Amino acid sequence: MSQAKENAAMAALDFVESGMTLGLGSGSTAEVFLERLGERIAGGLKVQGIPTSQRTADVAEENGVPLVEPDKVESIQLTIDGADEVDPQFSLIKGGGACLLREKIIAHASERMVVIVDASKMVETLGEFALPIEVDPFGMALTAEQIYAALMQSGCENAQTVLRQKKDGSGPLVTDGGHYILDSRCKKIPKPADTAHMLSQIPGVMEHGLFIDLADVIIIGETDHAKVMELARE
Ligand code: 5RP
């Protein structure tokens, strides 16, 4: 486990208070956070969590983090999640772990989102990491054509798209929600808000991995400390 992820996860615990309902993100950094959160719960912290993937639910249970169904809570105070890229405006690319739909539903419903990353995720312009786009399998070729057009029209440098496969090569990866993932190699996404808006207009797009105006705090883990950056929203 990298020390940078560990330091980011530890710093995120400072934002957690007893009584909170937490959105629990997915990915390796979010899993380190779950381990540390489990230790605090064993020490008396009282929180409940909403997992954003089956894998996160499993890791949370292994670490003694109580879970709750999203439809059983009145509010979610805080979501803690990782990211694949973060730009200076706190816009994110997420979905490397194929959990972007549930991650966005929960982040959007949360009062605050804290993102934990290592320094390798910080970029000037989003797009070097292929943008994950979750699509309905029905009519996927038609949807892919519209995605290509939206990406190019919104100024992306490239829009070459591949259907994500399962790691064992046995076919397309299927998300927890029963959809496929198209990964678009944009290279540069100069206007992420425009790109996000255009992708959201395409009926076959269930969700895309651009998280705009959702992150409030970015915690960058380094080998010997963590840097906490907070965005003051109007
Ligand atoms: C999953 C995600 C993850 O947060 C993202 O892929 C980062 O993962 P990791 O912490 O393993 O680098 O968006 O859908």
XYZ file of C-alpha atoms and ligand atoms in Angstrom:
248
model
C 0.000 0.000 0.000
C 1.440 3.390 -0.862
C 2.250 5.746 1.963
C 0.755 8.617 -0.058
C -2.665 6.928 -0.105
C -2.320 6.169 3.591
C -1.554 9.821 4.421
C -4.461 11.073 2.297
C -6.857 8.619 3.946
C -5.698 9.580 7.440
C -6.156 13.288 6.713
C -9.708 12.629 5.466
C -10.642 11.265 8.899
C -10.361 14.837 10.247
C -13.553 15.660 8.303
C -15.560 12.824 9.860
C -17.698 13.483 12.939
C -19.750 11.147 15.099
C -23.363 10.906 13.920
C -22.565 11.438 10.251
C -23.921 9.467 7.331
C -21.031 9.029 4.895
C -20.918 8.326 1.177
C -18.227 5.680 0.738
C -16.326 5.941 -2.535
C -14.704 3.154 -4.513
C -11.142 2.326 -5.541
C -7.886 1.511 -3.788
C -7.517 4.880 -1.999
C -11.113 4.785 -0.766
C -10.429 1.276 0.537
C -7.475 2.508 2.623
C -9.855 5.095 4.067
C -12.350 2.343 4.960
C -9.656 0.475 6.856
C -8.752 3.542 8.907
C -12.426 4.427 9.405
C -13.032 0.911 10.711
C -10.322 1.433 13.327
C -11.967 4.666 14.491
C -15.352 2.939 14.696
C -13.797 0.220 16.822
C -12.592 3.056 19.072
C -16.088 4.492 19.507
C -16.829 6.703 16.461
C -20.500 6.382 15.460
C -21.130 6.726 11.721
C -22.983 4.852 8.988
C -21.965 4.564 5.343
C -23.530 4.241 1.916
C -21.287 2.174 -0.362
C -20.934 3.184 -4.025
C -20.084 -0.318 -5.253
C -20.460 -3.941 -4.215
C -16.704 -4.091 -3.704
C -16.840 -1.099 -1.310
C -19.747 -2.718 0.554
C -17.642 -5.861 1.009
C -14.560 -3.949 2.222
C -16.681 -1.804 4.555
C -18.230 -4.899 6.125
C -14.802 -6.532 6.538
C -13.697 -3.424 8.454
C -16.766 -3.132 10.669
C -18.251 -0.044 8.987
C -22.072 -0.089 9.438
C -23.932 0.309 6.146
C -27.286 1.831 5.323
C -29.440 1.850 2.168
C -29.375 5.227 0.373
C -33.167 5.418 0.396
C -33.274 5.044 4.190
C -31.404 8.274 5.028
C -32.629 11.855 5.142
C -29.250 13.394 4.338
C -25.631 12.518 3.634
C -23.211 14.857 5.346
C -19.974 13.825 3.663
C -18.677 11.668 0.833
C -15.067 10.517 0.731
C -13.874 9.178 -2.604
C -10.811 8.841 -4.833
C -10.342 10.181 -8.364
C -8.417 9.414 -11.526
C -7.580 13.043 -12.348
C -8.078 16.377 -10.567
C -7.633 19.803 -12.170
C -6.976 23.175 -10.452
C -10.726 23.998 -10.423
C -11.390 20.710 -8.546
C -13.036 19.153 -11.615
C -12.481 15.411 -11.646
C -12.318 12.405 -13.902
C -13.691 9.371 -12.084
C -14.776 5.895 -13.067
C -11.490 4.054 -13.456
C -13.092 1.435 -11.234
C -16.361 1.530 -13.232
C -18.406 2.855 -10.278
C -19.036 6.369 -11.594
C -22.849 6.246 -11.708
C -23.321 5.306 -8.065
C -20.393 7.508 -7.046
C -21.990 10.515 -8.718
C -25.466 9.844 -7.318
C -24.052 9.782 -3.797
C -21.586 12.681 -4.246
C -24.362 14.828 -5.712
C -26.645 14.055 -2.768
C -23.926 14.833 -0.204
C -23.491 18.130 1.573
C -19.724 17.877 1.099
C -17.291 15.808 -0.964
C -13.705 15.144 0.102
C -11.453 13.639 -2.584
C -8.380 11.663 -1.606
C -5.604 11.180 -4.168
C -1.866 10.918 -4.493
C 0.048 13.646 -6.307
C 0.128 11.684 -9.589
C -3.601 12.451 -10.054
C -3.132 16.246 -10.165
C -3.189 17.671 -13.727
C -3.424 21.081 -15.376
C -5.987 19.885 -17.962
C -8.198 16.798 -17.642
C -8.125 14.147 -20.350
C -4.909 12.171 -20.321
C -6.775 9.511 -18.309
C -9.389 8.028 -20.650
C -12.817 9.437 -19.741
C -15.175 6.638 -18.624
C -18.721 6.939 -19.958
C -21.385 4.519 -18.698
C -23.841 3.563 -21.444
C -26.884 1.367 -21.873
C -25.981 -1.669 -24.024
C -29.066 -1.058 -26.213
C -28.109 0.910 -29.323
C -24.567 1.341 -28.080
C -23.080 2.011 -31.528
C -25.548 4.881 -32.025
C -24.714 6.249 -28.591
C -20.977 5.966 -29.325
C -21.397 8.064 -32.499
C -23.120 10.801 -30.514
C -20.442 10.647 -27.832
C -17.749 11.083 -30.473
C -19.536 14.148 -31.865
C -20.092 15.669 -28.402
C -16.461 15.253 -27.428
C -15.140 16.799 -30.637
C -17.683 19.652 -30.618
C -16.823 20.546 -27.036
C -13.161 20.945 -27.957
C -11.564 17.684 -26.878
C -8.290 16.952 -28.646
C -9.292 13.371 -29.453
C -12.368 11.168 -29.033
C -11.218 7.672 -29.805
C -13.400 5.358 -27.695
C -13.027 1.739 -26.644
C -15.479 -0.610 -24.946
C -14.035 -1.624 -21.580
C -13.475 -5.358 -21.222
C -13.456 -7.593 -18.162
C -9.963 -8.261 -16.803
C -10.239 -11.981 -17.662
C -11.048 -11.134 -21.301
C -14.421 -12.920 -21.206
C -16.400 -9.997 -22.652
C -17.448 -6.414 -21.951
C -17.267 -5.260 -18.345
C -20.737 -4.860 -16.847
C -21.196 -2.231 -14.109
C -23.073 -2.765 -10.833
C -25.999 -1.047 -12.585
C -25.939 -3.443 -15.591
C -24.372 -1.031 -18.099
C -21.235 -0.943 -20.258
C -18.315 1.492 -20.047
C -16.888 3.339 -23.046
C -13.436 4.820 -22.336
C -12.761 7.919 -24.437
C -9.149 8.868 -25.011
C -9.698 12.618 -25.151
C -6.060 13.582 -24.430
C -7.219 17.066 -23.465
C -10.646 18.213 -22.232
C -10.226 22.012 -22.295
C -13.826 22.824 -21.311
C -14.930 20.066 -18.918
C -18.236 21.740 -17.996
C -19.233 22.030 -21.684
C -18.206 18.444 -22.375
C -20.118 17.249 -19.311
C -23.240 19.129 -20.375
C -23.149 17.751 -23.925
C -22.594 14.163 -22.796
C -25.521 14.440 -20.373
C -27.855 15.277 -23.286
C -27.270 11.894 -24.993
C -30.084 9.463 -24.074
C -27.936 6.289 -24.034
C -25.410 7.860 -21.682
C -26.309 6.739 -18.166
C -23.548 8.899 -16.661
C -20.069 10.152 -17.474
C -16.944 10.400 -15.370
C -16.644 14.202 -15.348
C -17.436 15.410 -11.817
C -17.877 19.189 -12.041
C -18.599 21.413 -9.016
C -18.870 18.417 -6.711
C -15.537 18.254 -4.881
C -15.175 20.686 -1.965
C -11.887 19.427 -0.571
C -8.937 17.749 -2.296
C -6.452 15.906 -0.107
C -3.182 15.125 -1.859
C -1.227 12.411 -0.122
C 2.562 12.648 -0.291
C 5.060 10.176 1.132
C 5.511 12.099 4.386
C 2.381 14.266 4.751
C -0.941 15.247 3.163
C -1.830 18.602 1.653
C -5.443 19.705 2.190
C -6.966 22.135 -0.310
C -10.468 23.530 0.290
C -12.595 25.309 -2.276
C -14.836 28.046 -0.960
C -18.142 27.722 -2.859
C -20.434 30.766 -3.112
C -13.835 4.261 -9.225
C -13.139 5.573 -9.123
C -11.933 5.647 -8.265
O -12.145 6.600 -7.269
C -10.764 6.056 -9.111
O -10.615 5.108 -10.147
C -9.473 6.124 -8.293
O -9.113 4.867 -7.843
P -7.760 4.589 -7.075
O -7.894 5.223 -5.726
O -7.653 3.087 -7.001
O -6.632 5.195 -7.901
O -13.535 6.558 -9.684
O -14.889 4.324 -10.139
